[in-house]
Short mmCIF file of C-alpha atoms and ligand atoms in Angstrom, two decimals:
data_model
loop_
_atom_site.label_atom_id
_atom_site.label_comp_id
_atom_site.label_asym_id
_atom_site.label_seq_id
_atom_site.Cartn_x
_atom_site.Cartn_y
_atom_site.Cartn_z
CA MET K 1 -105.06 -69.05 162.42
CA PRO K 2 -101.75 -68.51 164.64
CA ILE K 3 -100.18 -65.67 165.53
CA ILE K 4 -96.73 -64.86 164.76
CA VAL K 5 -94.50 -62.03 166.27
CA GLN K 6 -91.42 -61.16 164.34
CA LYS K 7 -89.13 -58.51 166.12
CA PHE K 8 -86.60 -56.57 163.28
CA GLY K 9 -84.09 -54.87 165.37
CA GLY K 10 -81.91 -51.57 163.59
CA THR K 11 -79.32 -53.92 162.09
CA SER K 12 -82.37 -55.31 159.89
CA VAL K 13 -84.24 -52.31 158.71
CA ALA K 14 -81.01 -49.78 158.31
CA THR K 15 -81.14 -49.92 154.52
CA GLN K 16 -83.81 -50.25 151.90
CA GLU K 17 -81.92 -53.60 150.80
CA LYS K 18 -82.08 -55.02 154.17
CA ARG K 19 -86.06 -53.63 154.25
CA ASP K 20 -86.42 -55.88 151.41
CA GLN K 21 -85.18 -58.79 153.07
CA VAL K 22 -87.44 -57.98 155.94
CA ALA K 23 -90.42 -58.49 153.73
CA LYS K 24 -89.60 -61.67 153.00
CA LYS K 25 -89.66 -63.27 155.94
CA VAL K 26 -92.75 -61.81 156.41
CA LYS K 27 -93.97 -63.01 153.38
CA ASN K 28 -92.66 -66.33 154.19
CA VAL K 29 -94.74 -66.72 157.05
CA LEU K 30 -97.64 -65.52 155.89
CA ASP K 31 -97.62 -68.17 153.05
CA GLN K 32 -97.68 -70.50 155.96
CA GLY K 33 -100.98 -69.63 157.07
CA TYR K 34 -99.60 -67.37 160.27
CA GLN K 35 -101.07 -63.91 161.27
CA VAL K 36 -98.02 -61.42 161.45
CA VAL K 37 -97.55 -58.81 163.94
CA VAL K 38 -93.89 -57.10 162.88
CA VAL K 39 -92.17 -55.03 165.87
CA VAL K 40 -89.82 -52.36 164.22
CA SER K 41 -86.59 -50.51 166.00
CA ALA K 42 -85.33 -47.28 164.54
CA MET K 43 -83.15 -47.20 161.30
CA GLY K 44 -79.73 -47.24 161.39
CA ARG K 45 -77.09 -46.07 164.03
CA LEU K 46 -76.22 -42.49 165.39
CA GLY K 47 -75.14 -40.04 162.25
CA GLU K 48 -78.11 -41.94 159.81
CA PRO K 49 -81.00 -39.03 159.72
CA TYR K 50 -83.82 -41.09 161.72
CA ALA K 51 -81.20 -42.92 164.08
CA THR K 52 -82.48 -42.22 167.58
CA ASP K 53 -79.00 -41.12 168.81
CA THR K 54 -79.13 -38.70 165.96
CA LEU K 55 -82.16 -36.77 167.19
CA ILE K 56 -80.99 -36.90 170.38
CA LYS K 57 -78.09 -35.13 168.83
CA LEU K 58 -80.00 -32.68 167.22
CA ALA K 59 -82.01 -31.63 170.67
CA ARG K 60 -78.87 -31.63 172.58
CA GLY K 61 -77.41 -29.14 170.01
CA ILE K 62 -79.35 -26.87 171.07
CA VAL K 63 -79.50 -26.95 174.84
CA ASN K 64 -77.88 -29.92 176.75
CA GLN K 65 -80.10 -30.47 178.94
CA ILE K 66 -83.22 -32.46 178.16
CA GLY K 67 -86.57 -33.09 180.05
CA PRO K 68 -87.73 -37.17 180.71
CA ARG K 69 -91.09 -35.91 179.06
CA GLU K 70 -89.24 -34.44 175.77
CA LEU K 71 -86.57 -37.07 175.62
CA ASP K 72 -89.11 -40.03 175.87
CA LEU K 73 -91.43 -37.85 172.70
CA LEU K 74 -88.73 -37.39 170.27
CA MET K 75 -87.12 -40.82 170.99
CA SER K 76 -90.22 -42.31 170.23
CA CYS K 77 -89.84 -41.02 167.00
CA GLY K 78 -87.45 -43.18 165.04
CA GLU K 79 -89.18 -46.50 165.59
CA ILE K 80 -92.53 -44.81 164.52
CA ILE K 81 -90.58 -43.52 161.48
CA SER K 82 -89.53 -47.21 160.70
CA THR K 83 -93.29 -48.46 161.16
CA VAL K 84 -94.23 -46.80 158.05
CA ILE K 85 -91.49 -46.93 155.91
CA MET K 86 -91.73 -50.44 156.69
CA VAL K 87 -95.43 -50.56 156.07
CA GLN K 88 -94.57 -49.34 152.21
CA THR K 89 -92.01 -51.78 151.98
CA LEU K 90 -94.11 -54.66 153.05
CA GLU K 91 -97.03 -53.02 150.52
CA LYS K 92 -94.55 -53.15 147.59
CA HIS K 93 -93.97 -56.58 148.12
CA GLY K 94 -97.91 -56.79 147.60
CA ILE K 95 -98.62 -57.23 151.43
CA LYS K 96 -101.42 -55.54 152.76
CA ALA K 97 -99.90 -54.02 156.32
CA THR K 98 -100.67 -51.19 159.02
CA ALA K 99 -98.59 -49.28 160.87
CA PHE K 100 -99.42 -48.77 164.47
CA THR K 101 -97.18 -46.30 167.03
CA GLY K 102 -96.55 -48.31 170.86
CA GLY K 103 -99.90 -46.37 172.17
CA GLN K 104 -102.34 -47.54 169.24
CA ALA K 105 -101.17 -51.12 169.58
CA GLY K 106 -102.61 -50.96 173.23
CA ILE K 107 -98.89 -50.88 175.11
CA ILE K 108 -99.48 -49.39 178.32
CA THR K 109 -96.63 -48.29 180.69
CA GLU K 110 -95.92 -47.36 184.18
CA HIS K 111 -95.70 -43.27 184.42
CA ASP K 112 -91.49 -43.46 184.30
CA PHE K 113 -90.37 -41.83 181.19
CA ASN K 114 -87.20 -43.34 179.60
CA ASN K 115 -87.13 -46.65 181.16
CA ALA K 116 -91.07 -47.11 181.76
CA ARG K 117 -92.22 -51.33 182.66
CA ILE K 118 -95.26 -52.32 180.93
CA LYS K 119 -98.01 -52.45 182.69
CA GLU K 120 -100.71 -54.09 180.42
CA ILE K 121 -101.06 -54.67 177.03
CA LYS K 122 -104.62 -54.36 175.43
CA PRO K 123 -104.39 -55.90 171.94
CA THR K 124 -107.61 -55.20 170.49
CA ALA K 125 -107.19 -52.85 167.38
CA ILE K 126 -103.92 -55.23 166.77
CA LEU K 127 -106.17 -57.86 166.88
CA LYS K 128 -108.74 -56.09 164.33
CA CYS K 129 -106.07 -55.53 162.05
CA LEU K 130 -104.94 -59.32 161.84
CA GLU K 131 -108.30 -60.45 161.62
CA GLU K 132 -109.21 -58.04 158.53
CA GLY K 133 -105.86 -59.97 157.02
CA ARG K 134 -103.38 -57.42 156.80
CA VAL K 135 -99.96 -57.59 158.61
CA ALA K 136 -99.85 -55.13 162.01
CA VAL K 137 -96.68 -53.18 162.18
CA VAL K 138 -95.90 -51.87 165.22
CA ALA K 139 -93.50 -49.25 166.69
CA GLY K 140 -90.95 -51.25 169.14
CA PHE K 141 -89.62 -49.22 172.57
CA GLN K 142 -92.33 -47.09 172.97
CA GLY K 143 -95.63 -47.49 175.09
CA VAL K 144 -98.47 -45.01 176.42
CA THR K 145 -98.99 -44.07 180.15
CA ALA K 146 -102.89 -44.73 181.47
CA ASP K 147 -103.02 -40.81 180.56
CA GLY K 148 -101.83 -40.38 176.86
CA GLU K 149 -97.81 -39.45 177.79
CA ILE K 150 -95.71 -41.42 175.41
CA THR K 151 -92.84 -43.45 177.24
CA THR K 152 -89.79 -45.53 176.10
CA LEU K 153 -88.93 -48.85 177.47
CA GLY K 154 -85.26 -48.40 177.74
CA ARG K 155 -82.11 -49.87 176.42
CA GLY K 156 -83.41 -53.28 174.32
CA GLY K 157 -86.73 -51.97 174.59
CA SER K 158 -88.51 -52.95 170.71
CA ASP K 159 -87.22 -56.88 172.22
CA THR K 160 -88.91 -56.01 174.83
CA THR K 161 -92.00 -54.67 173.21
CA GLY K 162 -91.74 -58.10 170.89
CA ALA K 163 -91.84 -60.67 173.55
CA ALA K 164 -94.74 -58.83 175.52
CA LEU K 165 -96.83 -58.61 172.70
CA GLY K 166 -96.11 -62.40 171.59
CA VAL K 167 -97.43 -62.88 175.19
CA ALA K 168 -100.34 -60.90 175.15
CA LEU K 169 -101.53 -62.32 171.72
CA LYS K 170 -100.43 -66.00 172.35
CA ALA K 171 -98.43 -66.14 169.72
CA GLU K 172 -97.11 -69.79 168.57
CA VAL K 173 -93.67 -67.47 168.74
CA VAL K 174 -91.77 -64.59 169.12
CA GLU K 175 -88.88 -64.60 166.59
CA ILE K 176 -85.92 -61.55 167.00
CA TYR K 177 -84.42 -61.18 163.77
CA THR K 178 -80.80 -59.38 163.75
CA ASP K 179 -78.08 -59.86 161.86
CA VAL K 180 -76.45 -62.97 163.33
CA ASP K 181 -77.24 -66.58 162.82
CA GLY K 182 -78.55 -66.73 166.03
CA VAL K 183 -77.00 -66.59 169.49
CA MET K 184 -73.81 -67.84 169.22
CA THR K 185 -71.08 -69.19 171.88
CA ALA K 186 -69.85 -65.95 172.16
CA ASP K 187 -69.74 -62.30 170.39
CA PRO K 188 -68.95 -63.27 167.06
CA ARG K 189 -66.97 -59.92 166.29
CA LEU K 190 -64.70 -60.78 169.35
CA VAL K 191 -64.36 -64.36 168.46
CA PRO K 192 -64.53 -65.21 164.96
CA GLN K 193 -64.70 -68.71 165.82
CA ALA K 194 -67.89 -68.77 167.69
CA LYS K 195 -71.11 -70.75 166.17
CA PRO K 196 -74.63 -70.44 166.27
CA LEU K 197 -76.24 -72.23 169.22
CA GLU K 198 -79.01 -74.54 168.21
CA VAL K 199 -80.85 -74.85 171.46
CA MET K 200 -80.37 -72.96 175.14
CA THR K 201 -82.67 -72.48 177.78
CA TYR K 202 -84.50 -69.16 178.96
CA GLN K 203 -82.38 -68.87 181.90
CA GLU K 204 -78.83 -69.33 179.93
CA LEU K 205 -79.92 -66.50 177.63
CA CYS K 206 -81.25 -64.47 180.28
CA GLU K 207 -77.76 -65.01 181.97
CA MET K 208 -75.83 -63.81 178.50
CA ALA K 209 -77.70 -61.36 178.21
CA HIS K 210 -77.42 -59.54 181.71
CA LEU K 211 -73.42 -60.82 181.22
CA GLY K 212 -73.28 -58.26 178.34
CA ALA K 213 -74.01 -60.72 175.38
CA LYS K 214 -76.05 -57.93 173.39
CA VAL K 215 -78.04 -59.88 171.25
CA VAL K 216 -81.27 -59.41 173.20
CA HIS K 217 -82.28 -57.82 176.07
CA PRO K 218 -82.80 -60.14 179.52
CA ARG K 219 -86.14 -58.45 180.27
CA ALA K 220 -87.36 -59.77 176.65
CA VAL K 221 -85.82 -63.35 177.67
CA GLU K 222 -87.79 -63.01 181.26
CA ILE K 223 -91.32 -61.86 179.90
CA ALA K 224 -91.20 -65.01 177.12
CA MET K 225 -90.34 -67.52 179.89
CA GLU K 226 -92.99 -66.00 182.33
CA GLY K 227 -95.37 -66.39 179.49
CA ARG K 228 -94.07 -69.47 178.48
CA ILE K 229 -93.90 -68.94 174.79
CA PRO K 230 -91.02 -70.32 173.12
CA LEU K 231 -88.28 -67.58 171.53
CA LYS K 232 -86.09 -67.77 168.53
CA ILE K 233 -83.32 -65.46 167.93
CA LYS K 234 -82.68 -65.77 163.63
CA SER K 235 -80.76 -64.21 161.15
CA THR K 236 -82.52 -61.48 158.51
CA PHE K 237 -80.11 -62.23 156.18
CA SER K 238 -79.78 -65.92 155.97
CA ASP K 239 -82.28 -69.35 156.27
CA GLY K 240 -80.71 -70.66 158.93
CA GLU K 241 -83.23 -72.09 161.73
CA GLY K 242 -81.19 -69.58 164.05
CA THR K 243 -81.41 -70.77 168.18
CA LEU K 244 -84.45 -71.69 169.63
CA ILE K 245 -85.18 -70.99 173.40
CA THR K 246 -87.23 -73.41 175.90
CA ASP K 247 -87.20 -74.43 179.04
CA GLY K 248 -85.22 -77.41 178.24
CA THR K 249 -87.96 -79.97 177.87
CA PRO K 250 -86.74 -81.48 174.22
CA ILE K 251 -89.04 -80.22 171.14
CA GLY K 252 -89.03 -82.88 168.49
CA LYS K 253 -85.45 -83.57 167.76
CA ILE K 254 -83.92 -80.77 169.19
CA GLU K 255 -82.33 -81.61 172.67
CA ILE K 256 -79.95 -79.77 174.62
CA ARG K 257 -76.85 -81.66 175.91
CA LYS K 258 -76.83 -83.31 178.52
CA ASP K 259 -72.91 -83.15 178.68
CA ARG K 260 -72.41 -79.54 177.89
CA VAL K 261 -71.21 -77.76 180.76
CA VAL K 262 -70.94 -73.97 179.48
CA THR K 263 -73.27 -73.07 176.63
CA GLY K 264 -71.45 -69.41 175.75
CA ILE K 265 -68.92 -66.99 176.82
CA ALA K 266 -70.23 -63.29 177.33
CA HIS K 267 -68.68 -60.12 178.08
CA LEU K 268 -68.73 -56.82 179.46
CA ALA K 269 -66.10 -54.13 178.95
CA GLU K 270 -64.76 -50.77 180.41
CA MET K 271 -65.26 -51.75 184.05
CA ALA K 272 -63.46 -50.17 187.32
CA LEU K 273 -62.68 -52.27 190.27
CA VAL K 274 -63.82 -50.36 193.56
CA LYS K 275 -61.47 -51.68 196.78
CA ILE K 276 -62.30 -50.01 200.11
CA HIS K 277 -59.84 -51.01 202.70
CA SER K 278 -60.79 -50.11 206.87
CA GLU K 279 -58.89 -50.86 209.95
CA THR K 280 -61.74 -51.73 211.85
CA ASP K 281 -64.69 -53.92 211.08
CA MET K 282 -66.77 -52.43 208.71
CA ASN K 283 -70.02 -54.46 209.91
CA GLU K 284 -69.57 -53.02 213.01
CA SER K 285 -69.13 -49.35 212.25
CA GLY K 286 -71.84 -49.78 209.69
CA LYS K 287 -69.81 -48.62 207.18
CA VAL K 288 -70.59 -51.64 204.71
CA LEU K 289 -74.59 -50.37 204.87
CA GLN K 290 -73.50 -47.02 204.12
CA VAL K 291 -71.39 -47.80 201.29
CA PHE K 292 -74.02 -49.51 199.02
CA GLU K 293 -76.62 -46.96 200.61
CA GLU K 294 -74.70 -44.23 199.28
CA MET K 295 -73.98 -46.28 195.83
CA ALA K 296 -77.93 -46.86 194.91
CA ALA K 297 -78.52 -43.38 196.20
CA ALA K 298 -75.92 -42.19 193.42
CA LYS K 299 -77.21 -44.74 190.77
CA ILE K 300 -74.52 -46.58 190.75
CA SER K 301 -75.08 -50.27 190.08
CA VAL K 302 -72.68 -52.59 191.88
CA ASP K 303 -71.37 -56.04 190.40
CA MET K 304 -69.68 -58.55 191.68
CA ILE K 305 -69.63 -57.98 195.33
CA GLN K 306 -67.60 -59.42 198.25
CA VAL K 307 -67.98 -58.20 201.43
CA ALA K 308 -65.44 -58.91 203.96
CA PRO K 309 -64.89 -57.00 208.07
CA PHE K 310 -61.60 -55.34 206.58
CA GLN K 311 -62.16 -55.22 202.82
CA ILE K 312 -65.46 -54.62 200.03
CA SER K 313 -64.71 -54.95 196.70
CA PHE K 314 -67.00 -54.29 193.92
CA ILE K 315 -66.82 -53.56 190.28
CA ILE K 316 -69.03 -50.27 188.39
CA THR K 317 -68.85 -49.27 185.01
CA GLN K 318 -66.13 -47.24 184.22
CA GLN K 319 -67.74 -43.96 183.03
CA LEU K 320 -69.17 -43.85 186.75
CA ALA K 321 -65.56 -44.19 188.17
CA ASP K 322 -65.33 -40.44 189.18
CA LYS K 323 -68.86 -39.98 190.30
CA ALA K 324 -68.06 -43.22 192.78
CA THR K 325 -64.51 -41.75 194.11
CA THR K 326 -66.87 -38.68 195.39
CA VAL K 327 -69.20 -40.88 197.34
CA LEU K 328 -66.39 -42.91 198.80
CA LYS K 329 -64.86 -39.79 199.38
CA ASN K 330 -67.74 -37.94 201.28
CA LEU K 331 -68.17 -41.45 203.44
CA LYS K 332 -64.43 -40.82 204.62
CA LEU K 333 -63.66 -44.23 203.44
CA GLN K 334 -60.29 -45.75 202.23
CA ALA K 335 -60.40 -46.73 198.87
CA GLU K 336 -58.85 -47.43 195.60
CA ILE K 337 -60.60 -47.00 192.40
CA GLU K 338 -58.86 -48.54 189.15
CA THR K 339 -59.99 -48.64 185.57
CA GLY K 340 -59.32 -50.55 182.59
CA PHE K 341 -60.88 -53.94 183.51
CA ALA K 342 -63.34 -56.46 181.99
CA LYS K 343 -65.42 -59.37 183.31
CA VAL K 344 -65.45 -62.88 180.85
CA ALA K 345 -68.09 -65.17 182.17
CA ILE K 346 -68.72 -68.67 181.50
CA VAL K 347 -72.49 -69.63 181.05
CA GLY K 348 -74.01 -72.63 181.26
CA SER K 349 -76.69 -74.80 183.44
CA GLY K 350 -74.93 -77.39 183.08
CA MET K 351 -72.16 -76.52 185.28
CA ARG K 352 -74.16 -76.74 188.43
CA GLY K 353 -72.62 -79.41 190.56
CA VAL K 354 -69.74 -80.11 188.29
CA PRO K 355 -66.34 -80.26 189.66
CA GLY K 356 -63.74 -78.53 187.99
CA VAL K 357 -64.88 -75.96 186.17
CA MET K 358 -63.35 -73.17 187.90
CA ALA K 359 -60.04 -75.01 187.41
CA LYS K 360 -60.43 -75.39 184.11
CA MET K 361 -61.19 -71.35 183.33
CA VAL K 362 -57.96 -70.85 185.23
CA ARG K 363 -56.00 -73.21 183.22
CA GLY K 364 -57.53 -71.42 179.69
CA LEU K 365 -56.55 -67.82 181.04
CA ARG K 366 -53.19 -68.91 182.64
CA ARG K 367 -52.24 -70.72 178.92
CA LEU K 368 -52.15 -67.28 177.86
CA ASN K 369 -50.44 -65.14 180.66
CA ILE K 370 -53.96 -63.80 181.74
CA SER K 371 -54.51 -62.59 185.33
CA ILE K 372 -57.55 -62.57 187.11
CA TYR K 373 -57.94 -60.15 189.60
CA HIS K 374 -61.26 -60.68 190.61
CA SER K 375 -64.16 -63.18 190.67
CA THR K 376 -67.61 -64.35 191.23
CA ASP K 377 -69.55 -67.59 190.30
CA SER K 378 -73.42 -68.60 191.12
CA HIS K 379 -75.32 -71.83 189.73
CA THR K 380 -74.89 -71.07 186.31
CA ASN K 381 -71.91 -69.23 185.51
CA ILE K 382 -68.17 -68.21 186.52
CA SER K 383 -67.24 -64.95 185.88
CA CYS K 384 -63.63 -62.97 186.30
CA LEU K 385 -61.96 -59.73 185.88
CA VAL K 386 -59.29 -59.43 183.50
CA LYS K 387 -57.71 -56.39 182.22
CA GLN K 388 -59.12 -54.64 179.10
CA THR K 389 -56.54 -55.03 177.18
CA GLU K 390 -56.42 -58.83 177.46
CA MET K 391 -60.20 -58.81 176.88
CA VAL K 392 -60.17 -60.45 173.68
CA LYS K 393 -57.39 -63.08 174.29
CA ALA K 394 -59.15 -64.29 177.59
CA LEU K 395 -62.80 -65.00 175.33
CA GLN K 396 -60.99 -66.43 172.89
CA ALA K 397 -58.61 -68.45 175.39
CA LEU K 398 -62.05 -69.75 177.43
CA HIS K 399 -64.23 -70.27 173.75
CA GLU K 400 -60.81 -72.37 172.82
CA GLU K 401 -60.45 -74.25 176.39
CA PHE K 402 -64.46 -75.17 176.71
CA GLU K 403 -64.50 -76.66 172.98
CA LEU K 404 -66.90 -74.51 171.87
CA ALA K 405 -66.03 -74.05 168.45
P1 ADP I 501 -80.66 -55.68 166.45
O1 ADP I 501 -80.10 -54.00 165.71
O2 ADP I 501 -80.74 -56.52 165.47
O3 ADP I 501 -81.05 -55.57 167.65
P2 ADP I 501 -77.82 -55.95 168.10
O4 ADP I 501 -76.67 -55.05 168.14
O5 ADP I 501 -79.03 -55.31 169.49
O6 ADP I 501 -78.86 -56.19 167.04
O7 ADP I 501 -77.24 -57.49 168.68
C1 ADP I 501 -76.96 -57.92 167.61
C2 ADP I 501 -75.04 -58.52 167.76
O8 ADP I 501 -75.23 -58.55 169.04
C3 ADP I 501 -74.51 -58.77 166.91
O9 ADP I 501 -74.32 -58.15 165.63
C4 ADP I 501 -73.39 -59.27 167.42
O10 ADP I 501 -72.14 -58.68 167.40
C5 ADP I 501 -73.65 -58.92 169.49
N1 ADP I 501 -73.53 -59.88 170.53
C6 ADP I 501 -72.95 -59.98 171.44
N2 ADP I 501 -72.82 -61.55 172.03
C7 ADP I 501 -73.65 -62.36 171.03
C8 ADP I 501 -73.74 -63.54 171.09
N3 ADP I 501 -73.26 -64.27 172.06
N4 ADP I 501 -74.47 -64.21 169.98
C9 ADP I 501 -74.90 -63.74 169.62
N5 ADP I 501 -74.57 -61.97 168.69
C10 ADP I 501 -73.89 -61.44 169.54
MG1 MG I 502 -80.70 -55.34 169.84
#
């Protein structure tokens, strides 16, 4: 029998009404003759009793410091609670189901707490459960080390669990269910005109996710791509087809439009721009190497990097601005760090080699008098740094300029 993996995010399991919708989605594919593995996130957001951030607040309320091992043990609880509540919900709808922690599902990770990488999956218990005609409900975002320590997989980890299980079980498809109708041309919370995409490539989605579209985690997309498992992003609350993610070859009537230069727009808010100047050549003085080595040592991730002999510039998240200031002061460098920026990016596999895309981007921004403070590009994206206060306006301007509505 073919297997389907369905992952339901925090937005889909937050209330009993929503969990009943989840049961309907599961029943649908069971009725079509699939064996089903359900991956769940924790229920709700900060403030709600079983949300991960609520549990962390509870522990930090006693002593702010918490060790990485204990943090993972705590953070794994939200998803475990969610599996049992989901099993109860499925039983209510007449569906037989068994709950699994990540470890019980055979998800073995490296020994790196808080951001563990999956090493291998031993799906024996899951397969046995499916053979018995039961739905396997697996806690997302977690695994276990070879020596039995509970780990978590980092931000967006439930998406990763879903994709990795899909590959290990040779699933026909991995469906990521969320609260929007699929991957949209831009974040619908900021661009109301955004519309769902019917189809896009793994590369495009991966790029959009890296550039800030939080609808799915980039690692999950990479795993599905490497394992050649089709991915679908769908809404728990509607019957739309959602977005099919493929390697670009047409499937039936679904094909990526050849004339599509820009597929979507992504953004990263609250960034800081770092500019380092020097009167002397920083290649020769070794300062270029020192800057990036010291940033790495301080665990500051840098982006939109430009290096020239007398100027280095890059962006970092605003939260790390003070830390970066200290690092650069210690290196005795002349630096300016300005906060209050956002990165807006256009993404599309179709822009490779097409002239005039940057001109169009600048035209769109200029129409609304939006200044560009920094930019970078690759074969499949162009990113511009704008003032945070102009981010939403910029997203809407680009959406219109590239006729994505
Ligand atoms: P889940 O709890 O299901 O994992 P997330 O909050 O992680 O849900 O992701 C869904 C949200 O991602 C949507 O509500 C939407 O606001 C946001 N989002 C950002 N960019 C996009 C995009 N391009 N397409 C769809 N959703 C997007
Ligand atoms: Mg998510």
